[in-house]
GROMACS .gro file of N, CA and C in nm:
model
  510
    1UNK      N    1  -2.807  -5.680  -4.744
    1UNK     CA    2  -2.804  -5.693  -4.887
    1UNK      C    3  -2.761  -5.836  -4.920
    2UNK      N    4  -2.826  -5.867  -4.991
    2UNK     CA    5  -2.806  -6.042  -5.052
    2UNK      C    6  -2.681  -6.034  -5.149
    3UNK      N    7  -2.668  -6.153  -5.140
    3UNK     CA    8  -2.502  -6.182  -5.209
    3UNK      C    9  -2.529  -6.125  -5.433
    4UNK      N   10  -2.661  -6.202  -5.442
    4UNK     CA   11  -2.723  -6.174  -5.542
    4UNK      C   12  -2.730  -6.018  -5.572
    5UNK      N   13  -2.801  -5.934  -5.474
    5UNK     CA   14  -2.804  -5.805  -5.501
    5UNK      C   15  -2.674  -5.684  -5.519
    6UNK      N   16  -2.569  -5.766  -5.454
    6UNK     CA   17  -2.431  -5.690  -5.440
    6UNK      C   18  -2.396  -5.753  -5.585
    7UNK      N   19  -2.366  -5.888  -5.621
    7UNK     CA   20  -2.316  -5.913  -5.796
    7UNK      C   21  -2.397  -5.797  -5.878
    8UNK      N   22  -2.520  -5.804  -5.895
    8UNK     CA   23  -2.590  -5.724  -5.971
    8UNK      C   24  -2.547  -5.570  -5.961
    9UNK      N   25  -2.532  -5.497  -5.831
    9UNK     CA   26  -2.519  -5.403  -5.867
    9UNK      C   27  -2.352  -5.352  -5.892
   10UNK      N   28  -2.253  -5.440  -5.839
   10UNK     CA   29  -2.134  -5.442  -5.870
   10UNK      C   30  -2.081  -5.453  -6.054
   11UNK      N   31  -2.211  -5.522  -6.108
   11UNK     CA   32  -2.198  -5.558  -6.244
   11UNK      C   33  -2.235  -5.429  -6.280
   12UNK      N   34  -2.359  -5.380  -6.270
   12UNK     CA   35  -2.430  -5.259  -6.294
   12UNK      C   36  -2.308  -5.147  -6.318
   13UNK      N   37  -2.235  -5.116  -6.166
   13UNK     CA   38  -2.152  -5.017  -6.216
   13UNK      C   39  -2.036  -5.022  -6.296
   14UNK      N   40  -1.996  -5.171  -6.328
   14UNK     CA   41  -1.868  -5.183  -6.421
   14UNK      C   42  -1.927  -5.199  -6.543
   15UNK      N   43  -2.077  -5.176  -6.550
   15UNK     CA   44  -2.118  -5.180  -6.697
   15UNK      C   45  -2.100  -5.029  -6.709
   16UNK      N   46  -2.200  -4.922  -6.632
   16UNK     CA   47  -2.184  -4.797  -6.636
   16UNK      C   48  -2.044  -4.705  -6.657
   17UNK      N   49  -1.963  -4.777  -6.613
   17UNK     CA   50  -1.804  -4.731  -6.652
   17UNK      C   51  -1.754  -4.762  -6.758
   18UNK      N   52  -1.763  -4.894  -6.814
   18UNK     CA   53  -1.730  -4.913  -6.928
   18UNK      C   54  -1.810  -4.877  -7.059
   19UNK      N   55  -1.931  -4.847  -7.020
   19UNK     CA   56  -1.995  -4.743  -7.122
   19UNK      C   57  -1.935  -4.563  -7.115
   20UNK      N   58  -1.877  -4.558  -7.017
   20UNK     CA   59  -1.884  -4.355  -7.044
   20UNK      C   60  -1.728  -4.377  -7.086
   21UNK      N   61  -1.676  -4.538  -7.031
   21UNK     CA   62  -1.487  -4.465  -7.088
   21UNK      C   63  -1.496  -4.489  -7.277
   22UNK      N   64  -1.647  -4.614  -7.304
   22UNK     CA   65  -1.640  -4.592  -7.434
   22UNK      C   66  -1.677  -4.488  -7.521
   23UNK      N   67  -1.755  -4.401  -7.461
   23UNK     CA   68  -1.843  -4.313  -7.506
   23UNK      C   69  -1.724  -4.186  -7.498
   24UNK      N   70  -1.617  -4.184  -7.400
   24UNK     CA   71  -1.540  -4.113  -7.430
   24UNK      C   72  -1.451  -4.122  -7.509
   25UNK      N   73  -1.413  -4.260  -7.537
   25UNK     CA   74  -1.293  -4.318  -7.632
   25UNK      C   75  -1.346  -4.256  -7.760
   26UNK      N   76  -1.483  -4.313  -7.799
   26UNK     CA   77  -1.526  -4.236  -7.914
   26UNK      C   78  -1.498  -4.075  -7.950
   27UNK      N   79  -1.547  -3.987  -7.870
   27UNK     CA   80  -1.539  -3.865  -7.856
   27UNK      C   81  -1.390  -3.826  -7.893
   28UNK      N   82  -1.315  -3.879  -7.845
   28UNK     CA   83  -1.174  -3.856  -7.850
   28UNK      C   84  -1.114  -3.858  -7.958
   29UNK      N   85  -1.146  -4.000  -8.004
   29UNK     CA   86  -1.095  -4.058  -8.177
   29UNK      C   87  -1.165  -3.949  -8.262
   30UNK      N   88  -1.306  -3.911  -8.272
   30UNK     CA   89  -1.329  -3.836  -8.359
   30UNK      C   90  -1.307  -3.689  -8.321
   31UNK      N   91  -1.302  -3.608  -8.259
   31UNK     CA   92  -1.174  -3.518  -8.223
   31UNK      C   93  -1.071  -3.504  -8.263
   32UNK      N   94  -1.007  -3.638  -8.224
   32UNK     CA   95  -0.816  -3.571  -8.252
   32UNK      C   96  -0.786  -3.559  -8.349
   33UNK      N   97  -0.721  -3.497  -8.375
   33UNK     CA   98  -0.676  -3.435  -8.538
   33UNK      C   99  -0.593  -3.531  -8.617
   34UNK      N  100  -0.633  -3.513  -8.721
   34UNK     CA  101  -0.549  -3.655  -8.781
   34UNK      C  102  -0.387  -3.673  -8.823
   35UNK      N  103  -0.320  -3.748  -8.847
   35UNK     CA  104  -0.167  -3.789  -8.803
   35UNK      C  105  -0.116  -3.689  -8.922
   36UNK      N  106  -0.016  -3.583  -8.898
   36UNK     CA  107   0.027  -3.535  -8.954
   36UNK      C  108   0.044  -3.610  -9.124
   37UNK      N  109   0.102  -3.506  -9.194
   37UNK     CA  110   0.162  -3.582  -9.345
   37UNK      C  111   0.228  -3.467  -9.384
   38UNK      N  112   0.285  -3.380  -9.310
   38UNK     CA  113   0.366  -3.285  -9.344
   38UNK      C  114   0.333  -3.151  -9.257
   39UNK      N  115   0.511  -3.110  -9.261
   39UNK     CA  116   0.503  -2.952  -9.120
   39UNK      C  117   0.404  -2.896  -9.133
   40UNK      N  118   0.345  -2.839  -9.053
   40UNK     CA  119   0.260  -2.674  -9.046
   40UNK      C  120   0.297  -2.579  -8.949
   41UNK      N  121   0.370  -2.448  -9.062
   41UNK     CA  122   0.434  -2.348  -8.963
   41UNK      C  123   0.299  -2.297  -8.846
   42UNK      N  124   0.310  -2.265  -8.787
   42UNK     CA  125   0.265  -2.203  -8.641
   42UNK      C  126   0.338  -2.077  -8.651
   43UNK      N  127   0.316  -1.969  -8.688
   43UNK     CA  128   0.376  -1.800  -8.669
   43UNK      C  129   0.296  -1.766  -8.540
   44UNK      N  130   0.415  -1.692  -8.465
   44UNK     CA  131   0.343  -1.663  -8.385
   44UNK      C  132   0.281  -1.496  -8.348
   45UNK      N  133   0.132  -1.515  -8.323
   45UNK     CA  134   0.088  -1.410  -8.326
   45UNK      C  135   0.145  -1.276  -8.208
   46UNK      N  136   0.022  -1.170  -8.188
   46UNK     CA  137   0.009  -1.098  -8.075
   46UNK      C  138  -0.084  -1.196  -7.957
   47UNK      N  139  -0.006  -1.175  -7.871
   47UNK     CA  140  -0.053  -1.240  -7.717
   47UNK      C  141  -0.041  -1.082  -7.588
   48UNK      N  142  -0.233  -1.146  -7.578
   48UNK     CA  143  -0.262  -1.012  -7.506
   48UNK      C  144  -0.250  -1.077  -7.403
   49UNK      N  145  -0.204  -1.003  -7.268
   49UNK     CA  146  -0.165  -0.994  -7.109
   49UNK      C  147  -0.239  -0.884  -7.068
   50UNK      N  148  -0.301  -0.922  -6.954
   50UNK     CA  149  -0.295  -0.825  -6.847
   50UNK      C  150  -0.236  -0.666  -6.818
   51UNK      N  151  -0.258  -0.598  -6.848
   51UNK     CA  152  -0.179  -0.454  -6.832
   51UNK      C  153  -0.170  -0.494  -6.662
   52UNK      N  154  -0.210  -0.522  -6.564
   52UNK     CA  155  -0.202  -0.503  -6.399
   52UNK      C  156  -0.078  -0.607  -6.387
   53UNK      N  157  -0.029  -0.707  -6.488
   53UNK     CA  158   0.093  -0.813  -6.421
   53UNK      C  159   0.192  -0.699  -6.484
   54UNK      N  160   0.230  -0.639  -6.554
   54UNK     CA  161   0.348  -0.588  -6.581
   54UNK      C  162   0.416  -0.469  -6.463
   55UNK      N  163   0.512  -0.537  -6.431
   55UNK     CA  164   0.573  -0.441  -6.294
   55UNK      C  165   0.695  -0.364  -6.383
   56UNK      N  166   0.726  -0.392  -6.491
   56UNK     CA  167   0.826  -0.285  -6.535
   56UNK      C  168   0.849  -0.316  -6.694
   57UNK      N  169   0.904  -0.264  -6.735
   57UNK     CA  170   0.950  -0.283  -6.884
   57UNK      C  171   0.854  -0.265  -6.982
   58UNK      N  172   0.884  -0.255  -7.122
   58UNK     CA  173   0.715  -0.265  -7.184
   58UNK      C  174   0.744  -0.425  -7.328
   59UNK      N  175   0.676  -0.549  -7.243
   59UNK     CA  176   0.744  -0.626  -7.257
   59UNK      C  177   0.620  -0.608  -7.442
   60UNK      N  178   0.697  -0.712  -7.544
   60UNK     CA  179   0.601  -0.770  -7.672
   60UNK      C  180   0.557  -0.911  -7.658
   61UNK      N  181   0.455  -0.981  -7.616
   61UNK     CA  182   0.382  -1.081  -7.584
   61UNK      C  183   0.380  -1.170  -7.707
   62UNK      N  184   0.402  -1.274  -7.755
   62UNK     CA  185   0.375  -1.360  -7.878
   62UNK      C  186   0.350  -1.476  -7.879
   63UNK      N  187   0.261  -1.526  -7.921
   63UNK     CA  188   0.173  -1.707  -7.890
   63UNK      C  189   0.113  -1.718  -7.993
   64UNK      N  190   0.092  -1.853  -8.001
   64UNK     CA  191   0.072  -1.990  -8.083
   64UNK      C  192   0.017  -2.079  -8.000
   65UNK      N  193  -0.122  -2.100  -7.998
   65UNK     CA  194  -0.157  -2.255  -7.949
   65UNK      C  195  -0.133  -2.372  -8.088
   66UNK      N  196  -0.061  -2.503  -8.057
   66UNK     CA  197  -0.017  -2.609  -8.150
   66UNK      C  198  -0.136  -2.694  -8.156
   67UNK      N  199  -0.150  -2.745  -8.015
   67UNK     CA  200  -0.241  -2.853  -8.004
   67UNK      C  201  -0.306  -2.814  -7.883
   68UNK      N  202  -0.524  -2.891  -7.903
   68UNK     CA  203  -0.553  -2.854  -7.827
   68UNK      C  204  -0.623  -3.005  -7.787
   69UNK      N  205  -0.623  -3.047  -7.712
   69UNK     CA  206  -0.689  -3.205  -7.685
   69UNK      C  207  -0.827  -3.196  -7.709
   70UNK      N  208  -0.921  -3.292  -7.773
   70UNK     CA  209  -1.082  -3.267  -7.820
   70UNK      C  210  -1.119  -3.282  -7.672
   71UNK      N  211  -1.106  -3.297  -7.599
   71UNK     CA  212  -1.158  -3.297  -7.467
   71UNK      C  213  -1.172  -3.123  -7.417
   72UNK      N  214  -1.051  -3.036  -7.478
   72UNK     CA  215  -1.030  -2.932  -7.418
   72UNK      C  216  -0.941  -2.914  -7.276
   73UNK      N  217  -0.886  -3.036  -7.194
   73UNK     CA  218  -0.830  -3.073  -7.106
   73UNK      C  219  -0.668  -2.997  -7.122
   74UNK      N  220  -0.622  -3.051  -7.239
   74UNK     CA  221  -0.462  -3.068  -7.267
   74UNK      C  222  -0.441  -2.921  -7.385
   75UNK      N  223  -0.383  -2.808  -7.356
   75UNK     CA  224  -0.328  -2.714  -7.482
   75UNK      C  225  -0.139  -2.714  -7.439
   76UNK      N  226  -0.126  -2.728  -7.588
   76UNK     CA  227   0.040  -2.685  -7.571
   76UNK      C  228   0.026  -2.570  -7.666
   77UNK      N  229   0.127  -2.540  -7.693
   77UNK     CA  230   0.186  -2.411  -7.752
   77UNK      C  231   0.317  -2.343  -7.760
   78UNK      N  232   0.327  -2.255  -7.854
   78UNK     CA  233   0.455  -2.149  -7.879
   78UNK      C  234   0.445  -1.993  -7.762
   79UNK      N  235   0.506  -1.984  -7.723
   79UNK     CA  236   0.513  -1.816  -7.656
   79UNK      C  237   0.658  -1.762  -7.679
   80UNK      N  238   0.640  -1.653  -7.689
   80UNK     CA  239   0.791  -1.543  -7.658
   80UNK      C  240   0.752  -1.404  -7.606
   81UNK      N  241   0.852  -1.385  -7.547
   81UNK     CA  242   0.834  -1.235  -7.462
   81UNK      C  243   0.972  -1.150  -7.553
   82UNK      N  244   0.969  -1.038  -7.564
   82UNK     CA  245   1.091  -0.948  -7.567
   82UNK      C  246   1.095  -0.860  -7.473
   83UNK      N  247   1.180  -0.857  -7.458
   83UNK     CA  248   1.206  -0.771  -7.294
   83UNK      C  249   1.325  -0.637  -7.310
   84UNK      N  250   1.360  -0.618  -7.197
   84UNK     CA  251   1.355  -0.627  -7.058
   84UNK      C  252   1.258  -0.593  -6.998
   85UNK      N  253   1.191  -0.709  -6.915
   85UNK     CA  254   1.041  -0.679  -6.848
   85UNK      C  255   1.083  -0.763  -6.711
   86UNK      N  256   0.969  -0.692  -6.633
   86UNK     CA  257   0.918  -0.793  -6.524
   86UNK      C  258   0.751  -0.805  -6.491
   87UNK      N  259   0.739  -0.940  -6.488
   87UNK     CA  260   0.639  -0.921  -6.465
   87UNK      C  261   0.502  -1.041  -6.386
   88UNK      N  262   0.419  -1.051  -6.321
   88UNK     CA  263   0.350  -1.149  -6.234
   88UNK      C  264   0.269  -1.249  -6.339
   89UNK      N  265   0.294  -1.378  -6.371
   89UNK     CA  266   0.240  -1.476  -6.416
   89UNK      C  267   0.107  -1.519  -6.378
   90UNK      N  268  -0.021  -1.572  -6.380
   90UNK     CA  269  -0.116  -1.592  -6.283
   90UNK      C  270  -0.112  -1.695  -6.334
   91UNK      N  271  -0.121  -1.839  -6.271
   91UNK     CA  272  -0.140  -1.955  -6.364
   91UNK      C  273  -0.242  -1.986  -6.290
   92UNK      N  274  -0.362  -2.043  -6.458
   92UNK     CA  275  -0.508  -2.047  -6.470
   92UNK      C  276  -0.527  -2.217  -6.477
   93UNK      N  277  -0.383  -2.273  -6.500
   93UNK     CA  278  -0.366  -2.388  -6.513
   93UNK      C  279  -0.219  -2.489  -6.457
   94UNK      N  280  -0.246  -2.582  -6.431
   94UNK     CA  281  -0.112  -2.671  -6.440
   94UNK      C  282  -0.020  -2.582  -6.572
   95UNK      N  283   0.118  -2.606  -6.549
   95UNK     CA  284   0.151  -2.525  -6.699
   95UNK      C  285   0.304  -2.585  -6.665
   96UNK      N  286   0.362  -2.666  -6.798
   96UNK     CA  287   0.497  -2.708  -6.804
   96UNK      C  288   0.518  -2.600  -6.853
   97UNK      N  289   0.649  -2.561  -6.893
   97UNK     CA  290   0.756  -2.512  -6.963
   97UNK      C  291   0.863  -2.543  -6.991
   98UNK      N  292   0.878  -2.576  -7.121
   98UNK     CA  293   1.063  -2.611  -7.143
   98UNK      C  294   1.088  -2.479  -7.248
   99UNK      N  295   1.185  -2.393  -7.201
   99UNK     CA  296   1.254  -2.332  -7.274
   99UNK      C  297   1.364  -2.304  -7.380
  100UNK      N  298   1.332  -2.228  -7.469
  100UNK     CA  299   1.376  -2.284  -7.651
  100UNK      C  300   1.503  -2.161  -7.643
  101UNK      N  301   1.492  -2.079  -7.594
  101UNK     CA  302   1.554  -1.946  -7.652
  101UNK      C  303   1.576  -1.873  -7.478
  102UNK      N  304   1.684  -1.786  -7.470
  102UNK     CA  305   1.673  -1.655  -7.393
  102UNK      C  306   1.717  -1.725  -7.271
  103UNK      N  307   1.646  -1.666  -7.145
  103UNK     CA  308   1.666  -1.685  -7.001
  103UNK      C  309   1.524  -1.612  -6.917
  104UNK      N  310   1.521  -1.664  -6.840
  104UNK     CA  311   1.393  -1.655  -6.760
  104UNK      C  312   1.432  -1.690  -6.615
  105UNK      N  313   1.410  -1.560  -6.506
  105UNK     CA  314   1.478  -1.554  -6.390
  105UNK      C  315   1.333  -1.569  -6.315
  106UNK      N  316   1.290  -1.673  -6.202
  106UNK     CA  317   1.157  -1.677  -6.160
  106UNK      C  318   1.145  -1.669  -6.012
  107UNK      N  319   1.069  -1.596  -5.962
  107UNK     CA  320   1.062  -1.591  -5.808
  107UNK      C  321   0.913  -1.657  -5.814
  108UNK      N  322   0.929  -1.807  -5.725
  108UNK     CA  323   0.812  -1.881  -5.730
  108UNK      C  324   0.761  -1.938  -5.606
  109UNK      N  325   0.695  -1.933  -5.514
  109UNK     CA  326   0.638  -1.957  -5.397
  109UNK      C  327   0.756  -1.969  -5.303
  110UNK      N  328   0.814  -1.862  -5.289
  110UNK     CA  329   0.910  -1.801  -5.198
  110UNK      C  330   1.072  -1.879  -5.230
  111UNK      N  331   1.078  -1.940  -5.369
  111UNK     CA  332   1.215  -1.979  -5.424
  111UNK      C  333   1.250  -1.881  -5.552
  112UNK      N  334   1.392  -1.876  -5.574
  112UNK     CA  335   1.423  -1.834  -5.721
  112UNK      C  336   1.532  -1.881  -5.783
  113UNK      N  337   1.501  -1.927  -5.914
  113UNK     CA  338   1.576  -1.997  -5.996
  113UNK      C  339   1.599  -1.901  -6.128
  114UNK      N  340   1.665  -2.003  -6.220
  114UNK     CA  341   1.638  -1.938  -6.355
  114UNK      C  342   1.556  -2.070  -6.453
  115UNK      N  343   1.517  -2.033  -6.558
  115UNK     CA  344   1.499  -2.154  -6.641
  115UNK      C  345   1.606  -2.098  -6.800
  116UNK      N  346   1.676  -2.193  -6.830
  116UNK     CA  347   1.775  -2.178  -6.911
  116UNK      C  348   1.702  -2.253  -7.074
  117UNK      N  349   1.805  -2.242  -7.186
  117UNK     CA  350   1.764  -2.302  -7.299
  117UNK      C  351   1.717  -2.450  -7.259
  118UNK      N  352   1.690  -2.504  -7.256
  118UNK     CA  353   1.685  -2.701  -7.235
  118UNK      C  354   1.616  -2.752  -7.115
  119UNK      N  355   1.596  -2.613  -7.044
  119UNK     CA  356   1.522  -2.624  -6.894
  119UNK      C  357   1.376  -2.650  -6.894
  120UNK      N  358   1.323  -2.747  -6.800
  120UNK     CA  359   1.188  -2.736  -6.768
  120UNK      C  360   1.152  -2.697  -6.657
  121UNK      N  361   1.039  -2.655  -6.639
  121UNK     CA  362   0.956  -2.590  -6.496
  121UNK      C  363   0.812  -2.612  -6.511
  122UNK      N  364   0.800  -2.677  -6.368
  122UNK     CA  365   0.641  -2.671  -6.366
  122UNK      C  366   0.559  -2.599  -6.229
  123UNK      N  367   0.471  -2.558  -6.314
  123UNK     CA  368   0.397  -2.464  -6.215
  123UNK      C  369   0.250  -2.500  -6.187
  124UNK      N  370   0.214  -2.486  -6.034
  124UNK     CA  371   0.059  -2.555  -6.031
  124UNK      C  372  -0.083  -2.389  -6.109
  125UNK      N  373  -0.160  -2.482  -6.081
  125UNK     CA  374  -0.294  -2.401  -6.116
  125UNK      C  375  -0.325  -2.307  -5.958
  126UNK      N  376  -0.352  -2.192  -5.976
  126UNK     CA  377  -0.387  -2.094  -5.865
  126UNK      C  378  -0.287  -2.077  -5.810
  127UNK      N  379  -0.171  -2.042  -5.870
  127UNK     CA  380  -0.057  -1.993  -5.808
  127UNK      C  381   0.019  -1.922  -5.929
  128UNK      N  382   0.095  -1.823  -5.870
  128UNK     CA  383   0.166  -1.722  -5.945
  128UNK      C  384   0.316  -1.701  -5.953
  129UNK      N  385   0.361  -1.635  -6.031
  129UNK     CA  386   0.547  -1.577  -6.030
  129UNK      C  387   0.571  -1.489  -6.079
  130UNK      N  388   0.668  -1.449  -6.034
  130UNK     CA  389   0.711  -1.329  -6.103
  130UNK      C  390   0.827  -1.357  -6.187
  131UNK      N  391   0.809  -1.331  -6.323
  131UNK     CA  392   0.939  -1.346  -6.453
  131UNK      C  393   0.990  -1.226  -6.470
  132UNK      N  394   1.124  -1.228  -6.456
  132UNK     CA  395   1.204  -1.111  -6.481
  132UNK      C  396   1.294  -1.172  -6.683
  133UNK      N  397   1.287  -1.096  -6.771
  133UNK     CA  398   1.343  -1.202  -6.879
  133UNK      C  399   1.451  -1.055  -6.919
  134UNK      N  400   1.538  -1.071  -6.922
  134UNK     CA  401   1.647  -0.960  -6.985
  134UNK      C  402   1.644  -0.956  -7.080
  135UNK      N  403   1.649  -1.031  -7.149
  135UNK     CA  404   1.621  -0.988  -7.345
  135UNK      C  405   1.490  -1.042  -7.394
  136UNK      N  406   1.502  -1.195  -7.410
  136UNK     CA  407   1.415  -1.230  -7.507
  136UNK      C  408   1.380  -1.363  -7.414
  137UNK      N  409   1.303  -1.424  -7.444
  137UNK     CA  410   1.271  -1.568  -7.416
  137UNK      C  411   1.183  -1.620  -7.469
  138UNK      N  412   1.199  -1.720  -7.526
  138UNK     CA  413   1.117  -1.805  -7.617
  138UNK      C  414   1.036  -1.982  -7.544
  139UNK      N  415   0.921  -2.032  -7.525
  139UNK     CA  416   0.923  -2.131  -7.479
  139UNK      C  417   0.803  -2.207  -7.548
  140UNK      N  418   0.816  -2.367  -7.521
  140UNK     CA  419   0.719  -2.469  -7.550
  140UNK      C  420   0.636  -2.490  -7.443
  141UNK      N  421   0.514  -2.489  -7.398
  141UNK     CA  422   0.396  -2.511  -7.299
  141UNK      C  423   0.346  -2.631  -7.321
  142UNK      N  424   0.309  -2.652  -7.214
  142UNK     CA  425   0.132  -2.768  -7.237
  142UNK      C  426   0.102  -2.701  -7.120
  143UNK      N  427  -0.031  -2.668  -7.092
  143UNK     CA  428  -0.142  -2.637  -7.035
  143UNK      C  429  -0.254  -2.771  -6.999
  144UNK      N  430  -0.260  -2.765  -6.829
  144UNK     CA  431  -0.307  -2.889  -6.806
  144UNK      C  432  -0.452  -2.872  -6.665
  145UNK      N  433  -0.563  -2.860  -6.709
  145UNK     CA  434  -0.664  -2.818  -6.623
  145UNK      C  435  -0.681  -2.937  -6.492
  146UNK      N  436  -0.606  -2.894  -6.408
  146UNK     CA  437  -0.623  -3.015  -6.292
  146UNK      C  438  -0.787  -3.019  -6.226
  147UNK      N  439  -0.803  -3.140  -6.191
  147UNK     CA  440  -0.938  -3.206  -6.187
  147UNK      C  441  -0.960  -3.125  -6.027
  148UNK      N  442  -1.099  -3.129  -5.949
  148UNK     CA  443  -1.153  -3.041  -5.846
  148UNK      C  444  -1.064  -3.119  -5.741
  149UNK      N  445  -1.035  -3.256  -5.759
  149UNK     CA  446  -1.019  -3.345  -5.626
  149UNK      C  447  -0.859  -3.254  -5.622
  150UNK      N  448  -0.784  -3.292  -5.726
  150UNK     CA  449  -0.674  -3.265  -5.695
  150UNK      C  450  -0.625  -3.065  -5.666
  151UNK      N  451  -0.741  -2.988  -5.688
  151UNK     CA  452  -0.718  -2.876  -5.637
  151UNK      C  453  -0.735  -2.824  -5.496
  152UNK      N  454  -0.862  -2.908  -5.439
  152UNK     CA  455  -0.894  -2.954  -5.308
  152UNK      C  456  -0.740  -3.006  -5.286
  153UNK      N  457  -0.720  -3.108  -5.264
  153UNK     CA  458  -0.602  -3.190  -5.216
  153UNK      C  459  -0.487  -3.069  -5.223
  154UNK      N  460  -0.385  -3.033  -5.296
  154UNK     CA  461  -0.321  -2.881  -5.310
  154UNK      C  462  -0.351  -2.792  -5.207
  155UNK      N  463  -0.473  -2.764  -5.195
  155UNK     CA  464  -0.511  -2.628  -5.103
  155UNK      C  465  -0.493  -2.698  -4.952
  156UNK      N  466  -0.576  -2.807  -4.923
  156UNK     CA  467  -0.578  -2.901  -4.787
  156UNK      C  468  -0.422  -2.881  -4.771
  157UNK      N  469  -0.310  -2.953  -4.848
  157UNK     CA  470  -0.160  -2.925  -4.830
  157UNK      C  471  -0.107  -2.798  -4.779
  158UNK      N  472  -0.151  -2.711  -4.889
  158UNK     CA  473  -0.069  -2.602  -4.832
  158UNK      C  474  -0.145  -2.536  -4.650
  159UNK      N  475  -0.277  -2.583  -4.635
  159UNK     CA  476  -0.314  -2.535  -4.541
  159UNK      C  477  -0.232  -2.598  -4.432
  160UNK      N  478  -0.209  -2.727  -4.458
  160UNK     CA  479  -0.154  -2.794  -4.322
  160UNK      C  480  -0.019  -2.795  -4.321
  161UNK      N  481   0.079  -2.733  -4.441
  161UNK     CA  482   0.188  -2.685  -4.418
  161UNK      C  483   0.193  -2.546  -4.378
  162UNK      N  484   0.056  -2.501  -4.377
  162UNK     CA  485   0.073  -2.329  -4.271
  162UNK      C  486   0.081  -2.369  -4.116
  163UNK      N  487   0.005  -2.463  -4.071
  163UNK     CA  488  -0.037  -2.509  -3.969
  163UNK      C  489   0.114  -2.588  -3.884
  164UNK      N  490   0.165  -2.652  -4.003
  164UNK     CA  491   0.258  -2.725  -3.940
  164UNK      C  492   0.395  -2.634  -3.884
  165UNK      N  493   0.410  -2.541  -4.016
  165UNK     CA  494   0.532  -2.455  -4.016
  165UNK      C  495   0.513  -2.311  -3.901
  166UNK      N  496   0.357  -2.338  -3.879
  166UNK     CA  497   0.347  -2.202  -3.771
  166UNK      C  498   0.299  -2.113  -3.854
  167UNK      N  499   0.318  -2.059  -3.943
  167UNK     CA  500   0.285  -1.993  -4.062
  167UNK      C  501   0.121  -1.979  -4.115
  168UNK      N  502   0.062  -1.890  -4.174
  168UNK     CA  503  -0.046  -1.863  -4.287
  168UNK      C  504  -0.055  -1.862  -4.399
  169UNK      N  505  -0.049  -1.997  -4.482
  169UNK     CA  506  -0.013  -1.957  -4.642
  169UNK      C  507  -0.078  -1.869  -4.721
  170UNK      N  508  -0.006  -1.843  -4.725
  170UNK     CA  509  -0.005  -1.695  -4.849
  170UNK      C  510  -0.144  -1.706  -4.944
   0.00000   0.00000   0.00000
């Protein structure tokens, strides 16, 4: 390949990139919702679950999505549980949590903690827990769809920490 033919096509693809990040920039701006100018309550509704995750209690489910990114990538939101329940989480996504209200006791890839008022926790995509909540618990989310490379990469990990530890991950 000539020195000529490598500039050209080196140009080629930093043109092609800088057209789709503009073409996304656009997309984005006209999407996002425009800058507040005053509160909007968020009540929070009924939030349907799974009847097969509930291992005990007969918990009341309640959510609010706040914001959702025009991409569809990024959702946060309101949730609360009333309890006493237990029950298996499936996460469909990356998923923070900082907790507003209550207590939340979590058995999470063979650890257990609690998450308290002021606490955060993060949990990956294709992996699960079990929440035990004694009364009530209230929390703030973002919901975060991790990209194929980095779910590949995750799975490759845990395989070669089965491998390393002697073990079969789960």
């Amino acid at each position: 390949m000539t020195r000529r033919t490598l500039i050209g096509v080196t140009a080629g693809v930093l043109l092609a990139l800088a057209g789709m990040a503009a073409v996304d920039s656009i997309r984005y701006h006209r999407g996002a919702p425009p800058a507040s100018i005053r509160a909007v309550e968020r009540p929070l509704g009924v939030f349907e679950v799974d009847p097969s995750w509930i291992l005990s209690g007969k918990p009341v489910f309640r959510g609010a999505e706040t914001m959702r990114s025009p991409d569809g990538r990024v959702v946060s939101g309101l949730w609360a549980c009333d309890g006493p329940t237990s029950f298996v989480w499936h996460f469909s996504h990356d998923e923070t949590v900082h907790l507003l209200e209550g207590r939340v006791e979590v058995e999470y890839q063979g650890r257990r903690f609690v998450i308290a008022p002021g606490d955060t926790a993060s949990f990956h995509a294709g992996t699960q827990a079990v929440w035990h909540i004694p009364e009530h618990a209230k929390k703030a989310y973002t919901l975060h769809q991790p990209g194929w490379l980095v779910r590949a990469w995750r799975k490759l990990g845990r395989l070669w920490a089965g491998q390393v530890s002697g073990h079969q991950p789960a």
